Amino acid sequence: MRKQIAAANWKMNLTVDKAEALLNDILSAQINLSEDQLAVFAVPFPYLQMAQQKLNNTNNFFIAAQNCYSKKSGAITGEVSVEMLQSLGIKYVVLGHSERREFFEESNKFLAEKLNIALEYNITPVFCCGEPLSIRDAQTQNEFVAKQLEESLFHFSKDDIQKIVIAYEPIWAIGTGKTATSEQAQEMHAHLRKVLADNFGKDVADNISILYGGSVKASNAKEIFSQPDVDGGLVGGASLVADEFITIIKSLK
Ligand code: PEP
């Protein structure tokens, strides 16, 4: 059965004291999650170790990196490798966020290399895809997102593709306060699942968690997560406020 996941993306926010206080507040809420529900916190690199230690004794709560490089080690100043993440016990990494694609020109092909090395090191990638507003306006979002999957994911085996979490994040809804309607989210998630089913088979596609991202907050999470093909969310702004994110975690189905 596929997992239901509430994933926080802190981006480049919070100082270490604030980050620690936020995790303390969320952990003190003692949220009970079932076996197929997870909360994941994608924290900035300098806070990985602190956050990992804090979550060490919790079930179903995990720390993620927000990025990694495509090589194991070497002379690449300023980058962080999966080998380093693995040595800290990190189990998740966000890859292909639209901000990385836009500001650092990360291509589908480059992301395929990062996904390969993450799986090699047993780190679960949360692979982000999603269209800009111009594509949505032209109503070509289905083709656009299918191409992102094709170029980054279609080389995987049936076993390996099931180790990847996908996050559909329409760029026009990220940080804008403009959420896709639950119908728009369901429509795209069903499309993505069909694209995966056509390539890997229905049984495989049914096992892959597909998260929605784009202005998810406490007040809309339950409605969005209740859609049959939406398996939770990747949350930016609202994940920085303890009460908001606690409610979002509790909205998982
Ligand atoms: C994100 O950063 O992936 C995101 C969806 O941000 P926000 O929730 O702020 O729209």
PDB file of C-alpha atoms and ligand atoms in Angstrom:
ATOM      1  CA  MET A   1       0.000   0.000   0.000  1.00  0.00           C
ATOM      2  CA  ARG A   2       1.338   3.426  -0.855  1.00  0.00           C
ATOM      3  CA  LYS A   3       2.308   5.833   1.935  1.00  0.00           C
ATOM      4  CA  GLN A   4       0.454   9.017   2.847  1.00  0.00           C
ATOM      5  CA  ILE A   5       3.059  11.732   3.438  1.00  0.00           C
ATOM      6  CA  ALA A   6       3.089  15.251   4.887  1.00  0.00           C
ATOM      7  CA  ALA A   7       6.418  16.735   3.794  1.00  0.00           C
ATOM      8  CA  ALA A   8       7.670  20.088   5.053  1.00  0.00           C
ATOM      9  CA  ASN A   9       9.968  22.110   2.827  1.00  0.00           C
ATOM     10  CA  TRP A  10      11.608  24.769   4.966  1.00  0.00           C
ATOM     11  CA  LYS A  11      13.585  26.124   1.994  1.00  0.00           C
ATOM     12  CA  MET A  12      16.151  28.808   3.025  1.00  0.00           C
ATOM     13  CA  ASN A  13      14.303  29.831   6.175  1.00  0.00           C
ATOM     14  CA  LEU A  14      14.810  29.783   9.965  1.00  0.00           C
ATOM     15  CA  THR A  15      17.905  30.137  12.152  1.00  0.00           C
ATOM     16  CA  VAL A  16      19.074  27.093  14.086  1.00  0.00           C
ATOM     17  CA  ASP A  17      17.309  28.151  17.318  1.00  0.00           C
ATOM     18  CA  LYS A  18      14.030  28.730  15.480  1.00  0.00           C
ATOM     19  CA  ALA A  19      14.393  25.445  13.611  1.00  0.00           C
ATOM     20  CA  GLU A  20      14.928  23.547  16.848  1.00  0.00           C
ATOM     21  CA  ALA A  21      11.968  25.279  18.517  1.00  0.00           C
ATOM     22  CA  LEU A  22       9.717  24.454  15.549  1.00  0.00           C
ATOM     23  CA  LEU A  23      10.641  20.758  15.690  1.00  0.00           C
ATOM     24  CA  ASN A  24      10.142  20.741  19.481  1.00  0.00           C
ATOM     25  CA  ASP A  25       6.667  22.254  19.115  1.00  0.00           C
ATOM     26  CA  ILE A  26       5.651  19.731  16.455  1.00  0.00           C
ATOM     27  CA  LEU A  27       7.066  16.742  18.348  1.00  0.00           C
ATOM     28  CA  SER A  28       5.409  17.811  21.609  1.00  0.00           C
ATOM     29  CA  ALA A  29       2.020  17.531  19.882  1.00  0.00           C
ATOM     30  CA  GLN A  30       2.618  13.737  20.006  1.00  0.00           C
ATOM     31  CA  ILE A  31       0.804  13.046  16.765  1.00  0.00           C
ATOM     32  CA  ASN A  32      -0.071   9.404  16.307  1.00  0.00           C
ATOM     33  CA  LEU A  33       0.475   8.228  12.773  1.00  0.00           C
ATOM     34  CA  SER A  34      -0.551   4.870  11.374  1.00  0.00           C
ATOM     35  CA  GLU A  35       1.949   2.578   9.707  1.00  0.00           C
ATOM     36  CA  ASP A  36       1.283   3.986   6.236  1.00  0.00           C
ATOM     37  CA  GLN A  37       1.483   7.668   7.269  1.00  0.00           C
ATOM     38  CA  LEU A  38       4.721   9.698   7.435  1.00  0.00           C
ATOM     39  CA  ALA A  39       5.869  13.209   8.214  1.00  0.00           C
ATOM     40  CA  VAL A  40       9.085  14.344   6.514  1.00  0.00           C
ATOM     41  CA  PHE A  41      11.014  17.559   7.184  1.00  0.00           C
ATOM     42  CA  ALA A  42      13.241  18.888   4.410  1.00  0.00           C
ATOM     43  CA  VAL A  43      15.557  21.141   6.381  1.00  0.00           C
ATOM     44  CA  PRO A  44      18.531  23.290   5.299  1.00  0.00           C
ATOM     45  CA  PHE A  45      21.867  21.406   5.200  1.00  0.00           C
ATOM     46  CA  PRO A  46      23.360  23.038   8.351  1.00  0.00           C
ATOM     47  CA  TYR A  47      20.424  21.747  10.443  1.00  0.00           C
ATOM     48  CA  LEU A  48      20.386  18.152   9.185  1.00  0.00           C
ATOM     49  CA  GLN A  49      22.353  16.704  12.074  1.00  0.00           C
ATOM     50  CA  MET A  50      20.454  18.567  14.793  1.00  0.00           C
ATOM     51  CA  ALA A  51      17.120  17.627  13.226  1.00  0.00           C
ATOM     52  CA  GLN A  52      18.136  14.013  12.647  1.00  0.00           C
ATOM     53  CA  GLN A  53      19.158  13.626  16.300  1.00  0.00           C
ATOM     54  CA  LYS A  54      15.898  15.147  17.477  1.00  0.00           C
ATOM     55  CA  LEU A  55      13.818  12.726  15.459  1.00  0.00           C
ATOM     56  CA  ASN A  56      15.928   9.689  16.235  1.00  0.00           C
ATOM     57  CA  ASN A  57      13.470   8.042  18.598  1.00  0.00           C
ATOM     58  CA  THR A  58      10.309   8.795  16.673  1.00  0.00           C
ATOM     59  CA  ASN A  59       8.387   6.460  14.417  1.00  0.00           C
ATOM     60  CA  ASN A  60       7.148   7.734  11.080  1.00  0.00           C
ATOM     61  CA  PHE A  61       8.967  11.094  11.324  1.00  0.00           C
ATOM     62  CA  PHE A  62      11.938  11.580   8.993  1.00  0.00           C
ATOM     63  CA  ILE A  63      14.427  14.245   7.967  1.00  0.00           C
ATOM     64  CA  ALA A  64      15.136  15.046   4.313  1.00  0.00           C
ATOM     65  CA  ALA A  65      17.789  17.071   2.548  1.00  0.00           C
ATOM     66  CA  GLN A  66      16.528  19.669   0.058  1.00  0.00           C
ATOM     67  CA  ASN A  67      19.036  18.665  -2.624  1.00  0.00           C
ATOM     68  CA  CYS A  68      22.122  16.561  -3.302  1.00  0.00           C
ATOM     69  CA  TYR A  69      24.754  16.343  -6.023  1.00  0.00           C
ATOM     70  CA  SER A  70      24.937  13.648  -8.697  1.00  0.00           C
ATOM     71  CA  LYS A  71      28.402  12.353  -7.733  1.00  0.00           C
ATOM     72  CA  LYS A  72      29.526  10.375  -4.698  1.00  0.00           C
ATOM     73  CA  SER A  73      32.406  12.679  -3.668  1.00  0.00           C
ATOM     74  CA  GLY A  74      35.169  14.798  -5.113  1.00  0.00           C
ATOM     75  CA  ALA A  75      36.325  18.271  -6.038  1.00  0.00           C
ATOM     76  CA  ILE A  76      32.952  19.978  -6.245  1.00  0.00           C
ATOM     77  CA  THR A  77      33.096  22.946  -3.911  1.00  0.00           C
ATOM     78  CA  GLY A  78      29.869  23.797  -2.148  1.00  0.00           C
ATOM     79  CA  GLU A  79      27.922  20.676  -3.051  1.00  0.00           C
ATOM     80  CA  VAL A  80      26.599  17.933  -0.775  1.00  0.00           C
ATOM     81  CA  SER A  81      26.733  14.238  -1.680  1.00  0.00           C
ATOM     82  CA  VAL A  82      24.417  11.328  -0.955  1.00  0.00           C
ATOM     83  CA  GLU A  83      27.327   9.620   0.763  1.00  0.00           C
ATOM     84  CA  MET A  84      27.387  12.504   3.262  1.00  0.00           C
ATOM     85  CA  LEU A  85      23.613  12.303   3.724  1.00  0.00           C
ATOM     86  CA  GLN A  86      23.787   8.562   4.245  1.00  0.00           C
ATOM     87  CA  SER A  87      26.530   9.001   6.852  1.00  0.00           C
ATOM     88  CA  LEU A  88      24.095  11.163   8.857  1.00  0.00           C
ATOM     89  CA  GLY A  89      21.314   8.580   8.553  1.00  0.00           C
ATOM     90  CA  ILE A  90      19.212  10.775   6.245  1.00  0.00           C
ATOM     91  CA  LYS A  91      16.565   8.728   4.417  1.00  0.00           C
ATOM     92  CA  TYR A  92      14.919  11.288   2.073  1.00  0.00           C
ATOM     93  CA  VAL A  93      16.038  13.947  -0.395  1.00  0.00           C
ATOM     94  CA  VAL A  94      13.916  16.448  -2.337  1.00  0.00           C
ATOM     95  CA  LEU A  95      14.995  16.605  -5.988  1.00  0.00           C
ATOM     96  CA  GLY A  96      13.862  18.783  -8.864  1.00  0.00           C
ATOM     97  CA  HIS A  97      12.037  21.447  -6.878  1.00  0.00           C
ATOM     98  CA  SER A  98      10.920  24.176  -9.287  1.00  0.00           C
ATOM     99  CA  GLU A  99      13.163  26.675  -7.499  1.00  0.00           C
ATOM    100  CA  ARG A 100      16.203  24.468  -8.267  1.00  0.00           C
ATOM    101  CA  ARG A 101      15.035  24.006 -11.849  1.00  0.00           C
ATOM    102  CA  GLU A 102      14.561  27.777 -12.258  1.00  0.00           C
ATOM    103  CA  PHE A 103      17.461  29.318 -10.292  1.00  0.00           C
ATOM    104  CA  PHE A 104      20.053  26.591 -10.921  1.00  0.00           C
ATOM    105  CA  GLU A 105      18.872  25.412 -14.326  1.00  0.00           C
ATOM    106  CA  GLU A 106      18.542  21.775 -13.263  1.00  0.00           C
ATOM    107  CA  SER A 107      17.384  19.784 -16.277  1.00  0.00           C
ATOM    108  CA  ASN A 108      15.347  16.569 -16.398  1.00  0.00           C
ATOM    109  CA  LYS A 109      18.500  14.726 -17.517  1.00  0.00           C
ATOM    110  CA  PHE A 110      20.644  16.072 -14.659  1.00  0.00           C
ATOM    111  CA  LEU A 111      17.853  15.174 -12.227  1.00  0.00           C
ATOM    112  CA  ALA A 112      17.845  11.619 -13.577  1.00  0.00           C
ATOM    113  CA  GLU A 113      21.513  11.367 -12.517  1.00  0.00           C
ATOM    114  CA  LYS A 114      20.702  12.674  -9.035  1.00  0.00           C
ATOM    115  CA  LEU A 115      17.801  10.233  -8.716  1.00  0.00           C
ATOM    116  CA  ASN A 116      20.106   7.361  -9.726  1.00  0.00           C
ATOM    117  CA  ILE A 117      22.676   8.105  -7.078  1.00  0.00           C
ATOM    118  CA  ALA A 118      20.048   8.711  -4.367  1.00  0.00           C
ATOM    119  CA  LEU A 119      18.592   5.233  -4.967  1.00  0.00           C
ATOM    120  CA  GLU A 120      22.070   3.726  -5.077  1.00  0.00           C
ATOM    121  CA  TYR A 121      22.550   5.034  -1.519  1.00  0.00           C
ATOM    122  CA  ASN A 122      19.079   3.936  -0.350  1.00  0.00           C
ATOM    123  CA  ILE A 123      17.823   7.484   0.030  1.00  0.00           C
ATOM    124  CA  THR A 124      14.228   8.021  -1.074  1.00  0.00           C
ATOM    125  CA  PRO A 125      13.910  10.889  -3.551  1.00  0.00           C
ATOM    126  CA  VAL A 126      10.886  13.168  -3.435  1.00  0.00           C
ATOM    127  CA  PHE A 127      10.879  14.076  -7.124  1.00  0.00           C
ATOM    128  CA  CYS A 128       9.104  17.355  -7.910  1.00  0.00           C
ATOM    129  CA  CYS A 129       7.379  18.103 -11.197  1.00  0.00           C
ATOM    130  CA  GLY A 130       4.872  20.715 -12.295  1.00  0.00           C
ATOM    131  CA  GLU A 131       4.060  23.294 -14.929  1.00  0.00           C
ATOM    132  CA  PRO A 132       4.451  27.089 -15.068  1.00  0.00           C
ATOM    133  CA  LEU A 133       1.418  29.332 -15.535  1.00  0.00           C
ATOM    134  CA  SER A 134       2.014  29.832 -19.288  1.00  0.00           C
ATOM    135  CA  ILE A 135       1.710  26.068 -19.815  1.00  0.00           C
ATOM    136  CA  ARG A 136      -1.444  25.843 -17.678  1.00  0.00           C
ATOM    137  CA  ASP A 137      -2.929  28.768 -19.622  1.00  0.00           C
ATOM    138  CA  ALA A 138      -2.173  26.954 -22.890  1.00  0.00           C
ATOM    139  CA  GLN A 139      -3.753  23.801 -21.383  1.00  0.00           C
ATOM    140  CA  THR A 140      -0.697  21.704 -22.230  1.00  0.00           C
ATOM    141  CA  GLN A 141       0.130  20.831 -18.612  1.00  0.00           C
ATOM    142  CA  ASN A 142      -0.501  17.098 -19.078  1.00  0.00           C
ATOM    143  CA  GLU A 143       2.087  16.772 -21.855  1.00  0.00           C
ATOM    144  CA  PHE A 144       4.548  19.046 -20.021  1.00  0.00           C
ATOM    145  CA  VAL A 145       4.491  17.038 -16.796  1.00  0.00           C
ATOM    146  CA  ALA A 146       4.504  13.673 -18.615  1.00  0.00           C
ATOM    147  CA  LYS A 147       7.749  14.768 -20.334  1.00  0.00           C
ATOM    148  CA  GLN A 148       9.340  15.606 -16.969  1.00  0.00           C
ATOM    149  CA  LEU A 149       8.527  12.071 -15.789  1.00  0.00           C
ATOM    150  CA  GLU A 150       9.634  10.485 -19.030  1.00  0.00           C
ATOM    151  CA  GLU A 151      13.045  12.194 -19.091  1.00  0.00           C
ATOM    152  CA  SER A 152      13.861  11.722 -15.406  1.00  0.00           C
ATOM    153  CA  LEU A 153      12.106   8.511 -14.381  1.00  0.00           C
ATOM    154  CA  PHE A 154      11.347   6.180 -17.260  1.00  0.00           C
ATOM    155  CA  HIS A 155      14.762   4.486 -17.218  1.00  0.00           C
ATOM    156  CA  PHE A 156      14.081   2.954 -13.797  1.00  0.00           C
ATOM    157  CA  SER A 157      13.112  -0.673 -13.268  1.00  0.00           C
ATOM    158  CA  LYS A 158       9.668  -1.537 -11.880  1.00  0.00           C
ATOM    159  CA  ASP A 159      11.291  -2.180  -8.499  1.00  0.00           C
ATOM    160  CA  ASP A 160      13.208   1.083  -8.365  1.00  0.00           C
ATOM    161  CA  ILE A 161      10.427   3.393  -9.540  1.00  0.00           C
ATOM    162  CA  GLN A 162       8.388   2.287  -6.525  1.00  0.00           C
ATOM    163  CA  LYS A 163      11.139   3.644  -4.242  1.00  0.00           C
ATOM    164  CA  ILE A 164      10.508   7.188  -5.514  1.00  0.00           C
ATOM    165  CA  VAL A 165       7.927   9.629  -4.159  1.00  0.00           C
ATOM    166  CA  ILE A 166       6.539  12.114  -6.686  1.00  0.00           C
ATOM    167  CA  ALA A 167       5.380  15.615  -5.769  1.00  0.00           C
ATOM    168  CA  TYR A 168       3.183  17.430  -8.271  1.00  0.00           C
ATOM    169  CA  GLU A 169       3.679  21.146  -7.716  1.00  0.00           C
ATOM    170  CA  PRO A 170       2.105  23.532 -10.219  1.00  0.00           C
ATOM    171  CA  ILE A 171       4.546  26.446 -10.198  1.00  0.00           C
ATOM    172  CA  TRP A 172       1.725  29.001 -10.317  1.00  0.00           C
ATOM    173  CA  ALA A 173       0.546  27.689  -6.930  1.00  0.00           C
ATOM    174  CA  ILE A 174       3.897  27.664  -5.098  1.00  0.00           C
ATOM    175  CA  GLY A 175       4.157  30.414  -2.505  1.00  0.00           C
ATOM    176  CA  THR A 176       1.450  32.401  -4.245  1.00  0.00           C
ATOM    177  CA  GLY A 177      -1.473  31.607  -1.957  1.00  0.00           C
ATOM    178  CA  LYS A 178      -3.225  30.385  -5.109  1.00  0.00           C
ATOM    179  CA  THR A 179      -3.961  26.686  -4.578  1.00  0.00           C
ATOM    180  CA  ALA A 180      -5.027  24.320  -7.318  1.00  0.00           C
ATOM    181  CA  THR A 181      -8.607  23.240  -6.634  1.00  0.00           C
ATOM    182  CA  SER A 182      -8.936  19.719  -5.307  1.00  0.00           C
ATOM    183  CA  GLU A 183     -10.463  18.790  -8.696  1.00  0.00           C
ATOM    184  CA  GLN A 184      -7.436  20.206 -10.559  1.00  0.00           C
ATOM    185  CA  ALA A 185      -5.087  18.331  -8.230  1.00  0.00           C
ATOM    186  CA  GLN A 186      -6.996  15.047  -8.601  1.00  0.00           C
ATOM    187  CA  GLU A 187      -7.157  15.424 -12.383  1.00  0.00           C
ATOM    188  CA  MET A 188      -3.375  15.847 -12.672  1.00  0.00           C
ATOM    189  CA  HIS A 189      -2.579  13.129 -10.133  1.00  0.00           C
ATOM    190  CA  ALA A 190      -4.798  10.667 -12.012  1.00  0.00           C
ATOM    191  CA  HIS A 191      -3.011  11.674 -15.221  1.00  0.00           C
ATOM    192  CA  LEU A 192       0.418  11.113 -13.626  1.00  0.00           C
ATOM    193  CA  ARG A 193      -0.669   7.741 -12.307  1.00  0.00           C
ATOM    194  CA  LYS A 194      -1.860   6.785 -15.800  1.00  0.00           C
ATOM    195  CA  VAL A 195       1.449   7.895 -17.341  1.00  0.00           C
ATOM    196  CA  LEU A 196       3.239   5.718 -14.756  1.00  0.00           C
ATOM    197  CA  ALA A 197       0.810   2.817 -15.353  1.00  0.00           C
ATOM    198  CA  ASP A 198       1.307   2.977 -19.136  1.00  0.00           C
ATOM    199  CA  ASN A 199       5.056   2.679 -18.671  1.00  0.00           C
ATOM    200  CA  PHE A 200       5.440   0.468 -15.579  1.00  0.00           C
ATOM    201  CA  GLY A 201       2.069  -1.268 -15.205  1.00  0.00           C
ATOM    202  CA  LYS A 202      -0.967  -0.445 -13.055  1.00  0.00           C
ATOM    203  CA  ASP A 203       0.173  -2.412  -9.987  1.00  0.00           C
ATOM    204  CA  VAL A 204       3.408  -0.428  -9.897  1.00  0.00           C
ATOM    205  CA  ALA A 205       1.666   2.927 -10.448  1.00  0.00           C
ATOM    206  CA  ASP A 206      -0.808   2.170  -7.650  1.00  0.00           C
ATOM    207  CA  ASN A 207       2.110   1.752  -5.254  1.00  0.00           C
ATOM    208  CA  ILE A 208       3.697   5.159  -5.897  1.00  0.00           C
ATOM    209  CA  SER A 209       2.904   8.041  -3.537  1.00  0.00           C
ATOM    210  CA  ILE A 210       2.050  11.255  -5.392  1.00  0.00           C
ATOM    211  CA  LEU A 211       2.007  14.368  -3.193  1.00  0.00           C
ATOM    212  CA  TYR A 212       0.421  17.708  -4.062  1.00  0.00           C
ATOM    213  CA  GLY A 213       2.345  20.940  -3.417  1.00  0.00           C
ATOM    214  CA  GLY A 214       1.312  24.559  -3.854  1.00  0.00           C
ATOM    215  CA  SER A 215      -0.071  26.727  -1.031  1.00  0.00           C
ATOM    216  CA  VAL A 216      -1.290  23.808   1.067  1.00  0.00           C
ATOM    217  CA  LYS A 217      -2.328  25.058   4.499  1.00  0.00           C
ATOM    218  CA  ALA A 218      -4.240  23.847   7.549  1.00  0.00           C
ATOM    219  CA  SER A 219      -7.531  25.101   6.118  1.00  0.00           C
ATOM    220  CA  ASN A 220      -7.337  23.266   2.755  1.00  0.00           C
ATOM    221  CA  ALA A 221      -5.190  20.179   3.473  1.00  0.00           C
ATOM    222  CA  LYS A 222      -8.003  17.802   4.375  1.00  0.00           C
ATOM    223  CA  GLU A 223      -9.993  18.567   1.243  1.00  0.00           C
ATOM    224  CA  ILE A 224      -6.967  18.182  -1.063  1.00  0.00           C
ATOM    225  CA  PHE A 225      -5.629  15.037   0.666  1.00  0.00           C
ATOM    226  CA  SER A 226      -9.074  13.402   0.493  1.00  0.00           C
ATOM    227  CA  GLN A 227      -8.786  13.076  -3.302  1.00  0.00           C
ATOM    228  CA  PRO A 228      -8.244   9.444  -4.299  1.00  0.00           C
ATOM    229  CA  ASP A 229      -4.932   9.986  -6.145  1.00  0.00           C
ATOM    230  CA  VAL A 230      -3.494  12.568  -3.743  1.00  0.00           C
ATOM    231  CA  ASP A 231      -1.280  10.937  -1.125  1.00  0.00           C
ATOM    232  CA  GLY A 232      -0.466  13.954   1.019  1.00  0.00           C
ATOM    233  CA  GLY A 233       1.440  17.156   0.373  1.00  0.00           C
ATOM    234  CA  LEU A 234       4.749  18.964   0.035  1.00  0.00           C
ATOM    235  CA  VAL A 235       4.327  22.145   2.044  1.00  0.00           C
ATOM    236  CA  GLY A 236       6.445  25.310   2.042  1.00  0.00           C
ATOM    237  CA  GLY A 237       5.164  28.387   3.887  1.00  0.00           C
ATOM    238  CA  ALA A 238       2.666  26.628   6.161  1.00  0.00           C
ATOM    239  CA  SER A 239       5.300  24.133   7.333  1.00  0.00           C
ATOM    240  CA  LEU A 240       7.120  26.957   9.138  1.00  0.00           C
ATOM    241  CA  VAL A 241       4.237  27.424  11.605  1.00  0.00           C
ATOM    242  CA  ALA A 242       3.917  24.602  14.140  1.00  0.00           C
ATOM    243  CA  ASP A 243       0.109  24.652  14.537  1.00  0.00           C
ATOM    244  CA  GLU A 244      -0.408  24.837  10.774  1.00  0.00           C
ATOM    245  CA  PHE A 245       1.851  21.889  10.039  1.00  0.00           C
ATOM    246  CA  ILE A 246       0.473  19.822  12.937  1.00  0.00           C
ATOM    247  CA  THR A 247      -3.016  20.220  11.435  1.00  0.00           C
ATOM    248  CA  ILE A 248      -1.650  19.348   7.990  1.00  0.00           C
ATOM    249  CA  ILE A 249      -0.053  16.146   9.302  1.00  0.00           C
ATOM    250  CA  LYS A 250      -3.342  15.261  11.023  1.00  0.00           C
ATOM    251  CA  SER A 251      -5.157  15.788   7.683  1.00  0.00           C
ATOM    252  CA  LEU A 252      -3.453  12.775   6.076  1.00  0.00           C
ATOM    253  CA  LYS A 253      -5.902  10.071   5.121  1.00  0.00           C
TER     254      LYS A 253
HETATM  255  C1  PEP B   1       7.027  24.209  -1.909  1.00  0.00           C
HETATM  256  O1  PEP B   1       7.970  24.856  -1.499  1.00  0.00           O
HETATM  257  O2  PEP B   1       7.258  23.102  -2.407  1.00  0.00           O
HETATM  258  C2  PEP B   1       5.684  24.756  -1.774  1.00  0.00           C
HETATM  259  C3  PEP B   1       4.689  24.054  -2.251  1.00  0.00           C
HETATM  260  O3  PEP B   1       5.557  25.975  -1.175  1.00  0.00           O
HETATM  261  P1  PEP B   1       4.195  26.646  -0.631  1.00  0.00           P
HETATM  262  O4  PEP B   1       3.510  25.595   0.207  1.00  0.00           O
HETATM  263  O5  PEP B   1       4.649  27.814   0.179  1.00  0.00           O
HETATM  264  O6  PEP B   1       3.375  27.018  -1.809  1.00  0.00           O
END
